[in-house]
PDB file of C-alpha atoms in Angstrom:
ATOM      1  CA  ASP A   1      80.017 103.123  87.480  1.00  0.00           C
ATOM      2  CA  GLY A   2      82.557 105.753  86.454  1.00  0.00           C
ATOM      3  CA  GLU A   3      82.472 109.358  87.608  1.00  0.00           C
ATOM      4  CA  ASP A   4      80.588 110.356  84.459  1.00  0.00           C
ATOM      5  CA  GLY A   5      77.917 107.717  85.037  1.00  0.00           C
ATOM      6  CA  ARG A   6      79.235 105.285  82.443  1.00  0.00           C
ATOM      7  CA  VAL A   7      78.935 101.595  83.246  1.00  0.00           C
ATOM      8  CA  LEU A   8      82.416 100.058  83.320  1.00  0.00           C
ATOM      9  CA  PRO A   9      82.099  96.250  83.118  1.00  0.00           C
ATOM     10  CA  VAL A  10      84.998  94.325  84.639  1.00  0.00           C
ATOM     11  CA  LEU A  11      84.207  90.920  83.132  1.00  0.00           C
ATOM     12  CA  ARG A  12      81.975  90.258  80.145  1.00  0.00           C
ATOM     13  CA  GLY A  13      80.496  86.796  79.711  1.00  0.00           C
ATOM     14  CA  LEU A  14      80.713  85.492  83.286  1.00  0.00           C
ATOM     15  CA  PRO A  15      79.611  81.821  83.103  1.00  0.00           C
ATOM     16  CA  PRO A  16      76.519  80.589  84.977  1.00  0.00           C
ATOM     17  CA  SER A  17      78.702  78.193  87.016  1.00  0.00           C
ATOM     18  CA  VAL A  18      80.072  81.220  88.898  1.00  0.00           C
ATOM     19  CA  ARG A  19      77.749  82.657  91.544  1.00  0.00           C
ATOM     20  CA  ALA A  20      78.123  85.836  93.606  1.00  0.00           C
ATOM     21  CA  SER A  21      77.205  86.538  97.221  1.00  0.00           C
ATOM     22  CA  ALA A  22      77.657  89.626  99.368  1.00  0.00           C
ATOM     23  CA  VAL A  23      80.264  89.691 102.125  1.00  0.00           C
ATOM     24  CA  ALA A  24      78.826  90.109 105.617  1.00  0.00           C
ATOM     25  CA  ALA A  25      79.209  93.651 106.905  1.00  0.00           C
ATOM     26  CA  ALA A  26      81.732  94.426 109.614  1.00  0.00           C
ATOM     27  CA  ASP A  27      80.722  94.528 113.268  1.00  0.00           C
ATOM     28  CA  ASP A  28      81.895  97.815 114.774  1.00  0.00           C
ATOM     29  CA  GLY A  29      81.944  96.356 118.285  1.00  0.00           C
ATOM     30  CA  ASP A  30      78.703  97.887 119.557  1.00  0.00           C
ATOM     31  CA  GLY A  31      76.724  94.723 118.919  1.00  0.00           C
ATOM     32  CA  ASP A  32      75.173  96.110 115.750  1.00  0.00           C
ATOM     33  CA  VAL A  33      76.258  95.106 112.279  1.00  0.00           C
ATOM     34  CA  ASP A  34      77.096  98.093 110.111  1.00  0.00           C
ATOM     35  CA  ASP A  35      75.012  98.721 107.028  1.00  0.00           C
ATOM     36  CA  ALA A  36      76.292  96.541 104.209  1.00  0.00           C
ATOM     37  CA  GLY A  37      76.473  99.548 101.936  1.00  0.00           C
ATOM     38  CA  ALA A  38      79.083 101.107 104.211  1.00  0.00           C
ATOM     39  CA  ASP A  39      81.381  98.197 103.427  1.00  0.00           C
ATOM     40  CA  GLY A  40      81.041  99.094  99.774  1.00  0.00           C
ATOM     41  CA  GLY A  41      80.816  96.641  96.907  1.00  0.00           C
ATOM     42  CA  CYS A  42      82.526  93.485  98.146  1.00  0.00           C
ATOM     43  CA  LEU A  43      81.364  90.178  96.717  1.00  0.00           C
ATOM     44  CA  VAL A  44      82.585  86.599  96.878  1.00  0.00           C
ATOM     45  CA  LEU A  45      82.351  84.417  93.791  1.00  0.00           C
ATOM     46  CA  SER A  46      81.887  80.680  94.176  1.00  0.00           C
ATOM     47  CA  ALA A  47      83.028  78.292  91.491  1.00  0.00           C
ATOM     48  CA  ASP A  48      80.957  75.211  90.725  1.00  0.00           C
ATOM     49  CA  ALA A  49      83.866  73.230  89.286  1.00  0.00           C
ATOM     50  CA  GLU A  50      86.201  70.585  90.562  1.00  0.00           C
ATOM     51  CA  ALA A  51      89.701  71.664  91.495  1.00  0.00           C
ATOM     52  CA  ASP A  52      92.953  70.218  90.236  1.00  0.00           C
ATOM     53  CA  GLY A  53      92.308  69.486  86.602  1.00  0.00           C
ATOM     54  CA  ALA A  54      95.375  69.930  84.424  1.00  0.00           C
ATOM     55  CA  ALA A  55      95.611  73.280  82.684  1.00  0.00           C
ATOM     56  CA  GLY A  56      93.015  73.422  79.948  1.00  0.00           C
ATOM     57  CA  ASP A  57      90.986  70.492  81.305  1.00  0.00           C
ATOM     58  CA  GLU A  58      87.371  71.016  82.312  1.00  0.00           C
ATOM     59  CA  GLY A  59      87.328  71.559  86.066  1.00  0.00           C
ATOM     60  CA  GLY A  60      90.939  72.685  86.281  1.00  0.00           C
ATOM     61  CA  HIS A  61      90.038  76.246  85.442  1.00  0.00           C
ATOM     62  CA  ILE A  62      87.031  78.445  84.786  1.00  0.00           C
ATOM     63  CA  THR A  63      87.026  81.113  82.106  1.00  0.00           C
ATOM     64  CA  LEU A  64      85.556  84.120  83.893  1.00  0.00           C
ATOM     65  CA  GLY A  65      85.100  86.297  80.815  1.00  0.00           C
ATOM     66  CA  ALA A  66      86.665  89.129  78.855  1.00  0.00           C
ATOM     67  CA  LEU A  67      88.543  91.542  81.107  1.00  0.00           C
ATOM     68  CA  GLY A  68      87.904  95.258  80.850  1.00  0.00           C
ATOM     69  CA  CYS A  69      90.265  97.826  82.394  1.00  0.00           C
ATOM     70  CA  ALA A  70      92.527 100.752  81.579  1.00  0.00           C
ATOM     71  CA  ARG A  71      95.504  99.397  83.522  1.00  0.00           C
ATOM     72  CA  LEU A  72      96.246  96.516  85.869  1.00  0.00           C
ATOM     73  CA  LEU A  73      98.702  95.403  88.515  1.00  0.00           C
ATOM     74  CA  ALA A  74      99.101  91.647  89.057  1.00  0.00           C
ATOM     75  CA  LEU A  75     101.023  90.064  91.928  1.00  0.00           C
ATOM     76  CA  ALA A  76     101.950  86.535  90.904  1.00  0.00           C
ATOM     77  CA  ARG A  77     103.837  83.767  92.664  1.00  0.00           C
ATOM     78  CA  VAL A  78     107.107  83.202  90.839  1.00  0.00           C
ATOM     79  CA  LYS A  79     108.654  80.888  93.428  1.00  0.00           C
ATOM     80  CA  ARG A  80     107.336  78.891  96.346  1.00  0.00           C
ATOM     81  CA  TRP A  81     107.947  81.793  98.716  1.00  0.00           C
ATOM     82  CA  TRP A  82     108.086  84.845  96.445  1.00  0.00           C
ATOM     83  CA  MET A  83     105.777  87.056  94.378  1.00  0.00           C
ATOM     84  CA  ALA A  84     106.589  89.635  91.711  1.00  0.00           C
ATOM     85  CA  PRO A  85     104.520  92.409  90.108  1.00  0.00           C
ATOM     86  CA  SER A  86     103.355  92.538  86.500  1.00  0.00           C
ATOM     87  CA  PHE A  87     101.732  95.495  84.777  1.00  0.00           C
ATOM     88  CA  GLY A  88      99.546  95.687  81.719  1.00  0.00           C
ATOM     89  CA  LYS A  89      96.193  96.494  80.161  1.00  0.00           C
ATOM     90  CA  SER A  90      94.591  93.152  79.296  1.00  0.00           C
ATOM     91  CA  ALA A  91      94.163  89.592  80.525  1.00  0.00           C
ATOM     92  CA  ALA A  92      97.124  88.594  78.373  1.00  0.00           C
ATOM     93  CA  ASP A  93      99.283  90.496  80.883  1.00  0.00           C
ATOM     94  CA  VAL A  94      98.054  88.418  83.853  1.00  0.00           C
ATOM     95  CA  PRO A  95     100.550  85.593  84.565  1.00  0.00           C
ATOM     96  CA  ARG A  96      99.730  82.214  86.062  1.00  0.00           C
ATOM     97  CA  GLU A  97      99.614  81.967  89.852  1.00  0.00           C
ATOM     98  CA  THR A  98      98.383  85.555  90.215  1.00  0.00           C
ATOM     99  CA  GLN A  99      97.462  86.005  93.877  1.00  0.00           C
ATOM    100  CA  MET A 100      96.112  89.562  93.628  1.00  0.00           C
ATOM    101  CA  LEU A 101      94.836  91.596  90.694  1.00  0.00           C
ATOM    102  CA  LEU A 102      94.177  95.344  91.002  1.00  0.00           C
ATOM    103  CA  LEU A 103      92.328  96.949  88.090  1.00  0.00           C
ATOM    104  CA  GLU A 104      92.031 100.628  87.211  1.00  0.00           C
ATOM    105  CA  LEU A 105      88.839 100.747  85.172  1.00  0.00           C
ATOM    106  CA  SER A 106      89.431 104.251  83.802  1.00  0.00           C
ATOM    107  CA  PRO A 107      92.214 106.821  84.248  1.00  0.00           C
ATOM    108  CA  SER A 108      90.305 108.470  87.093  1.00  0.00           C
ATOM    109  CA  GLY A 109      89.073 105.242  88.682  1.00  0.00           C
ATOM    110  CA  PRO A 110      87.205 103.402  90.039  1.00  0.00           C
ATOM    111  CA  PHE A 111      89.438 100.513  91.090  1.00  0.00           C
ATOM    112  CA  VAL A 112      88.560  96.837  91.431  1.00  0.00           C
ATOM    113  CA  LEU A 113      90.396  94.291  93.556  1.00  0.00           C
ATOM    114  CA  LEU A 114      90.253  90.628  92.524  1.00  0.00           C
ATOM    115  CA  LEU A 115      91.606  88.476  95.344  1.00  0.00           C
ATOM    116  CA  PRO A 116      91.741  84.665  94.922  1.00  0.00           C
ATOM    117  CA  LEU A 117      90.903  82.820  98.140  1.00  0.00           C
ATOM    118  CA  VAL A 118      91.894  79.622  99.915  1.00  0.00           C
ATOM    119  CA  ASP A 119      88.682  77.836 100.878  1.00  0.00           C
ATOM    120  CA  GLY A 120      89.449  74.729 102.902  1.00  0.00           C
ATOM    121  CA  PRO A 121      91.298  72.278 100.640  1.00  0.00           C
ATOM    122  CA  VAL A 122      90.983  74.409  97.496  1.00  0.00           C
ATOM    123  CA  ARG A 123      93.250  77.313  96.558  1.00  0.00           C
ATOM    124  CA  ALA A 124      92.341  79.653  93.719  1.00  0.00           C
ATOM    125  CA  SER A 125      94.582  81.763  91.496  1.00  0.00           C
ATOM    126  CA  LEU A 126      94.099  83.938  88.421  1.00  0.00           C
ATOM    127  CA  ALA A 127      95.675  83.719  84.977  1.00  0.00           C
ATOM    128  CA  GLY A 128      95.188  85.119  81.536  1.00  0.00           C
ATOM    129  CA  ALA A 129      93.885  82.503  79.122  1.00  0.00           C
ATOM    130  CA  ALA A 130      96.946  83.019  76.955  1.00  0.00           C
ATOM    131  CA  SER A 131      99.177  81.710  79.760  1.00  0.00           C
ATOM    132  CA  LEU A 132      97.263  78.419  80.064  1.00  0.00           C
ATOM    133  CA  GLY A 133      98.059  75.501  77.815  1.00  0.00           C
ATOM    134  CA  GLY A 134      95.325  73.576  76.053  1.00  0.00           C
ATOM    135  CA  LEU A 135      93.080  76.544  75.283  1.00  0.00           C
ATOM    136  CA  THR A 136      92.130  77.412  71.738  1.00  0.00           C
ATOM    137  CA  ALA A 137      93.750  80.386  70.064  1.00  0.00           C
ATOM    138  CA  ALA A 138      90.329  81.993  69.702  1.00  0.00           C
ATOM    139  CA  THR A 139      89.711  81.865  73.462  1.00  0.00           C
ATOM    140  CA  SER A 140      93.148  83.238  74.250  1.00  0.00           C
ATOM    141  CA  ALA A 141      92.730  86.049  71.736  1.00  0.00           C
ATOM    142  CA  GLN A 142      89.534  87.314  73.343  1.00  0.00           C
ATOM    143  CA  ASN A 143      91.211  88.836  76.387  1.00  0.00           C
ATOM    144  CA  ARG A 144      89.850  86.122  78.681  1.00  0.00           C
ATOM    145  CA  LEU A 145      90.645  85.946  82.386  1.00  0.00           C
ATOM    146  CA  CYS A 146      90.662  82.498  83.991  1.00  0.00           C
ATOM    147  CA  LEU A 147      90.323  81.254  87.550  1.00  0.00           C
ATOM    148  CA  GLU A 148      92.454  78.194  88.329  1.00  0.00           C
ATOM    149  CA  LEU A 149      91.478  75.898  91.197  1.00  0.00           C
ATOM    150  CA  HIS A 150      94.214  73.907  92.917  1.00  0.00           C
ATOM    151  CA  ARG A 151      93.414  71.014  95.236  1.00  0.00           C
ATOM    152  CA  GLY A 152      95.611  70.464  98.280  1.00  0.00           C
ATOM    153  CA  ILE A 153      97.672  67.289  98.471  1.00  0.00           C
ATOM    154  CA  ASP A 154      95.452  65.779 101.172  1.00  0.00           C
ATOM    155  CA  ALA A 155      92.130  66.984  99.735  1.00  0.00           C
ATOM    156  CA  HIS A 156      89.586  64.545  98.362  1.00  0.00           C
ATOM    157  CA  ALA A 157      89.002  64.249  94.642  1.00  0.00           C
ATOM    158  CA  GLY A 158      86.233  66.471  93.351  1.00  0.00           C
ATOM    159  CA  ALA A 159      86.778  69.211  95.940  1.00  0.00           C
ATOM    160  CA  LYS A 160      85.107  72.485  94.963  1.00  0.00           C
ATOM    161  CA  ALA A 161      85.642  76.113  95.952  1.00  0.00           C
ATOM    162  CA  GLN A 162      82.569  77.580  97.588  1.00  0.00           C
ATOM    163  CA  LYS A 163      84.534  80.796  98.127  1.00  0.00           C
ATOM    164  CA  ALA A 164      86.942  81.232  95.240  1.00  0.00           C
ATOM    165  CA  LEU A 165      87.368  84.917  94.463  1.00  0.00           C
ATOM    166  CA  LEU A 166      86.733  88.147  96.346  1.00  0.00           C
ATOM    167  CA  VAL A 167      85.761  91.184  94.283  1.00  0.00           C
ATOM    168  CA  CYS A 168      85.866  94.660  95.824  1.00  0.00           C
ATOM    169  CA  VAL A 169      85.375  98.090  94.226  1.00  0.00           C
ATOM    170  CA  GLY A 170      86.230 101.608  95.361  1.00  0.00           C
ATOM    171  CA  ASP A 171      87.464 105.017  94.268  1.00  0.00           C
ATOM    172  CA  ASP A 172      90.870 104.811  95.994  1.00  0.00           C
ATOM    173  CA  ALA A 173      93.351 102.048  95.135  1.00  0.00           C
ATOM    174  CA  HIS A 174      94.917 101.836  98.600  1.00  0.00           C
ATOM    175  CA  GLU A 175      91.588 101.898 100.393  1.00  0.00           C
ATOM    176  CA  VAL A 176      90.024  99.218  98.207  1.00  0.00           C
ATOM    177  CA  VAL A 177      92.926  96.836  98.892  1.00  0.00           C
ATOM    178  CA  THR A 178      92.707  97.420 102.660  1.00  0.00           C
ATOM    179  CA  ARG A 179      88.943  96.993 102.692  1.00  0.00           C
ATOM    180  CA  GLY A 180      89.057  94.013 100.371  1.00  0.00           C
ATOM    181  CA  VAL A 181      91.543  92.085 102.520  1.00  0.00           C
ATOM    182  CA  ALA A 182      89.396  92.759 105.599  1.00  0.00           C
ATOM    183  CA  ALA A 183      86.317  91.530 103.706  1.00  0.00           C
ATOM    184  CA  ALA A 184      88.197  88.381 102.680  1.00  0.00           C
ATOM    185  CA  ALA A 185      89.037  87.672 106.313  1.00  0.00           C
ATOM    186  CA  ARG A 186      85.360  87.928 107.230  1.00  0.00           C
ATOM    187  CA  ALA A 187      84.253  85.851 104.243  1.00  0.00           C
ATOM    188  CA  LEU A 188      86.577  83.054 105.347  1.00  0.00           C
ATOM    189  CA  GLY A 189      85.230  83.105 108.896  1.00  0.00           C
ATOM    190  CA  GLY A 190      88.182  84.872 110.484  1.00  0.00           C
ATOM    191  CA  ALA A 191      90.742  82.416 109.120  1.00  0.00           C
ATOM    192  CA  PHE A 192      93.370  85.164 109.340  1.00  0.00           C
ATOM    193  CA  ALA A 193      93.777  88.574 110.947  1.00  0.00           C
ATOM    194  CA  THR A 194      94.477  91.757 109.032  1.00  0.00           C
ATOM    195  CA  ARG A 195      97.494  93.912 109.768  1.00  0.00           C
ATOM    196  CA  ALA A 196      95.295  96.471 111.517  1.00  0.00           C
ATOM    197  CA  GLN A 197      94.103  93.744 113.914  1.00  0.00           C
ATOM    198  CA  LYS A 198      97.600  92.566 114.824  1.00  0.00           C
ATOM    199  CA  GLU A 199      99.662  93.965 117.660  1.00  0.00           C
ATOM    200  CA  ALA A 200     103.182  94.872 116.586  1.00  0.00           C
ATOM    201  CA  PRO A 201     105.958  93.348 118.737  1.00  0.00           C
ATOM    202  CA  ASP A 202     107.971  95.650 120.986  1.00  0.00           C
ATOM    203  CA  ALA A 203     111.099  94.858 118.981  1.00  0.00           C
ATOM    204  CA  ILE A 204     109.737  96.813 116.009  1.00  0.00           C
ATOM    205  CA  ASP A 205     110.943 100.049 117.642  1.00  0.00           C
ATOM    206  CA  LEU A 206     114.451  98.709 118.232  1.00  0.00           C
ATOM    207  CA  PHE A 207     117.345  98.437 115.786  1.00  0.00           C
ATOM    208  CA  GLY A 208     117.796  94.913 114.461  1.00  0.00           C
ATOM    209  CA  TRP A 209     120.016  93.193 111.941  1.00  0.00           C
ATOM    210  CA  CYS A 210     119.537  90.310 109.480  1.00  0.00           C
ATOM    211  CA  SER A 211     122.503  88.195 108.429  1.00  0.00           C
ATOM    212  CA  TRP A 212     121.369  87.478 104.854  1.00  0.00           C
ATOM    213  CA  ASP A 213     122.932  90.350 102.891  1.00  0.00           C
ATOM    214  CA  ALA A 214     126.205  89.937 104.760  1.00  0.00           C
ATOM    215  CA  TYR A 215     126.661  86.163 104.704  1.00  0.00           C
ATOM    216  CA  TYR A 216     123.878  84.660 102.566  1.00  0.00           C
ATOM    217  CA  GLU A 217     124.135  80.865 103.058  1.00  0.00           C
ATOM    218  CA  SER A 218     127.535  81.018 104.802  1.00  0.00           C
ATOM    219  CA  VAL A 219     126.411  81.919 108.327  1.00  0.00           C
ATOM    220  CA  THR A 220     128.999  80.965 110.982  1.00  0.00           C
ATOM    221  CA  PRO A 221     129.382  81.745 114.709  1.00  0.00           C
ATOM    222  CA  ASP A 222     132.598  83.663 114.083  1.00  0.00           C
ATOM    223  CA  GLY A 223     131.034  85.723 111.315  1.00  0.00           C
ATOM    224  CA  MET A 224     128.023  86.621 113.441  1.00  0.00           C
ATOM    225  CA  THR A 225     130.181  87.595 116.397  1.00  0.00           C
ATOM    226  CA  SER A 226     132.366  89.786 114.185  1.00  0.00           C
ATOM    227  CA  ALA A 227     129.390  91.521 112.581  1.00  0.00           C
ATOM    228  CA  LEU A 228     127.681  92.276 115.890  1.00  0.00           C
ATOM    229  CA  ARG A 229     130.888  93.633 117.367  1.00  0.00           C
ATOM    230  CA  SER A 230     131.324  95.875 114.307  1.00  0.00           C
ATOM    231  CA  LEU A 231     127.826  97.272 114.720  1.00  0.00           C
ATOM    232  CA  ALA A 232     128.405  97.925 118.412  1.00  0.00           C
ATOM    233  CA  ALA A 233     131.703  99.684 117.647  1.00  0.00           C
ATOM    234  CA  THR A 234     129.884 102.171 115.400  1.00  0.00           C
ATOM    235  CA  GLY A 235     127.539 103.092 118.239  1.00  0.00           C
ATOM    236  CA  ALA A 236     124.580 101.227 116.733  1.00  0.00           C
ATOM    237  CA  PRO A 237     124.407  97.877 118.554  1.00  0.00           C
ATOM    238  CA  ALA A 238     121.804  95.419 117.290  1.00  0.00           C
ATOM    239  CA  ARG A 239     119.095  94.722 119.852  1.00  0.00           C
ATOM    240  CA  TRP A 240     117.816  91.711 117.965  1.00  0.00           C
ATOM    241  CA  VAL A 241     119.155  89.470 115.183  1.00  0.00           C
ATOM    242  CA  ILE A 242     117.696  87.318 112.419  1.00  0.00           C
ATOM    243  CA  LEU A 243     119.845  84.348 111.429  1.00  0.00           C
ATOM    244  CA  ASP A 244     118.955  83.855 107.760  1.00  0.00           C
ATOM    245  CA  ASP A 245     120.810  81.226 105.729  1.00  0.00           C
ATOM    246  CA  GLY A 246     118.258  80.861 102.931  1.00  0.00           C
ATOM    247  CA  TRP A 247     114.961  79.191 102.145  1.00  0.00           C
ATOM    248  CA  GLN A 248     114.291  75.493 102.242  1.00  0.00           C
ATOM    249  CA  ARG A 249     114.940  73.657  98.987  1.00  0.00           C
ATOM    250  CA  VAL A 250     112.593  71.414  97.079  1.00  0.00           C
ATOM    251  CA  ASP A 251     113.360  69.106  94.184  1.00  0.00           C
ATOM    252  CA  PRO A 252     112.350  69.913  91.515  1.00  0.00           C
ATOM    253  CA  PRO A 253     112.053  73.648  92.190  1.00  0.00           C
ATOM    254  CA  LEU A 254     108.488  74.914  92.261  1.00  0.00           C
ATOM    255  CA  GLU A 255     108.749  76.943  89.072  1.00  0.00           C
ATOM    256  CA  GLU A 256     110.065  73.928  87.148  1.00  0.00           C
ATOM    257  CA  ALA A 257     107.343  71.671  88.542  1.00  0.00           C
ATOM    258  CA  ALA A 258     104.675  74.192  87.559  1.00  0.00           C
ATOM    259  CA  VAL A 259     105.893  74.214  83.973  1.00  0.00           C
ATOM    260  CA  GLN A 260     106.391  70.450  83.740  1.00  0.00           C
ATOM    261  CA  GLY A 261     103.274  69.366  85.569  1.00  0.00           C
ATOM    262  CA  GLY A 262     100.581  71.880  84.684  1.00  0.00           C
ATOM    263  CA  GLY A 263     100.522  74.316  87.572  1.00  0.00           C
ATOM    264  CA  GLY A 264      99.755  74.650  91.230  1.00  0.00           C
ATOM    265  CA  GLN A 265      98.758  71.231  92.513  1.00  0.00           C
ATOM    266  CA  ALA A 266     101.489  69.423  90.595  1.00  0.00           C
ATOM    267  CA  ALA A 267     104.027  71.938  91.825  1.00  0.00           C
ATOM    268  CA  GLU A 268     102.841  71.633  95.430  1.00  0.00           C
ATOM    269  CA  ALA A 269     102.934  67.846  95.199  1.00  0.00           C
ATOM    270  CA  ALA A 270     106.514  68.003  93.941  1.00  0.00           C
ATOM    271  CA  ALA A 271     107.409  70.391  96.737  1.00  0.00           C
ATOM    272  CA  GLY A 272     105.825  68.109  99.325  1.00  0.00           C
ATOM    273  CA  ALA A 273     107.695  65.109  97.985  1.00  0.00           C
ATOM    274  CA  GLY A 274     110.937  67.077  98.107  1.00  0.00           C
ATOM    275  CA  ASN A 275     110.382  67.911 101.743  1.00  0.00           C
ATOM    276  CA  GLY A 276     109.525  64.355 102.710  1.00  0.00           C
TER     277      GLY A 276
END
């Protein structure tokens, strides 16, 4: 609900194939599980559909419903290793391969985090219906948000996502993201640790240097030696170094494979073949 008591629906027309369950509350370490209400409005949606259909095919995606928000921030994968932000006000502004969607329901909040999950062999992502091929113009025009399900290369046919999308709500955008990521970690059985749970390495307090902006893909022993000597001569010697000569290459590039082959699984398959 909004501050004035108005109901602010996030998705209208959620299909019956999508089911919601509460995320287990956090254990504060005293042996007692905190009240679920203290964790505040975190749900996991399961998708009763097979992963890895081509875009627009039944089973390849689920139309979640019409999206309602004042503004949105989408973080979408634009390359195999890179994400970029997109901003907008409707599902039409949500690109394919969106890995995180933050909604501002009204100018004063609340905020809703939609976080696609990786559940075993199935990886979920979000997309506006308009960005998916094979959908009717009427569906795309109705501000529909879709959930795409991508099956891993080694997964069996017909794999389904029992935990596809985390939904978390709160009055502060930063807090809801932090709490939502922690809830996702619990929902996936501790498959990953949050930043707050990780111990920072000692080197974080020391001055370090990365070679990328100086040499890009032309890293050489002589160049590294010269750069480190130059830093030392200025009175700021590097205490640790990252040798960075670029990312691995795949053929075809991920973004081309996604366009040519219908999205995530085809792109991942192409990437895997390129690395073989």
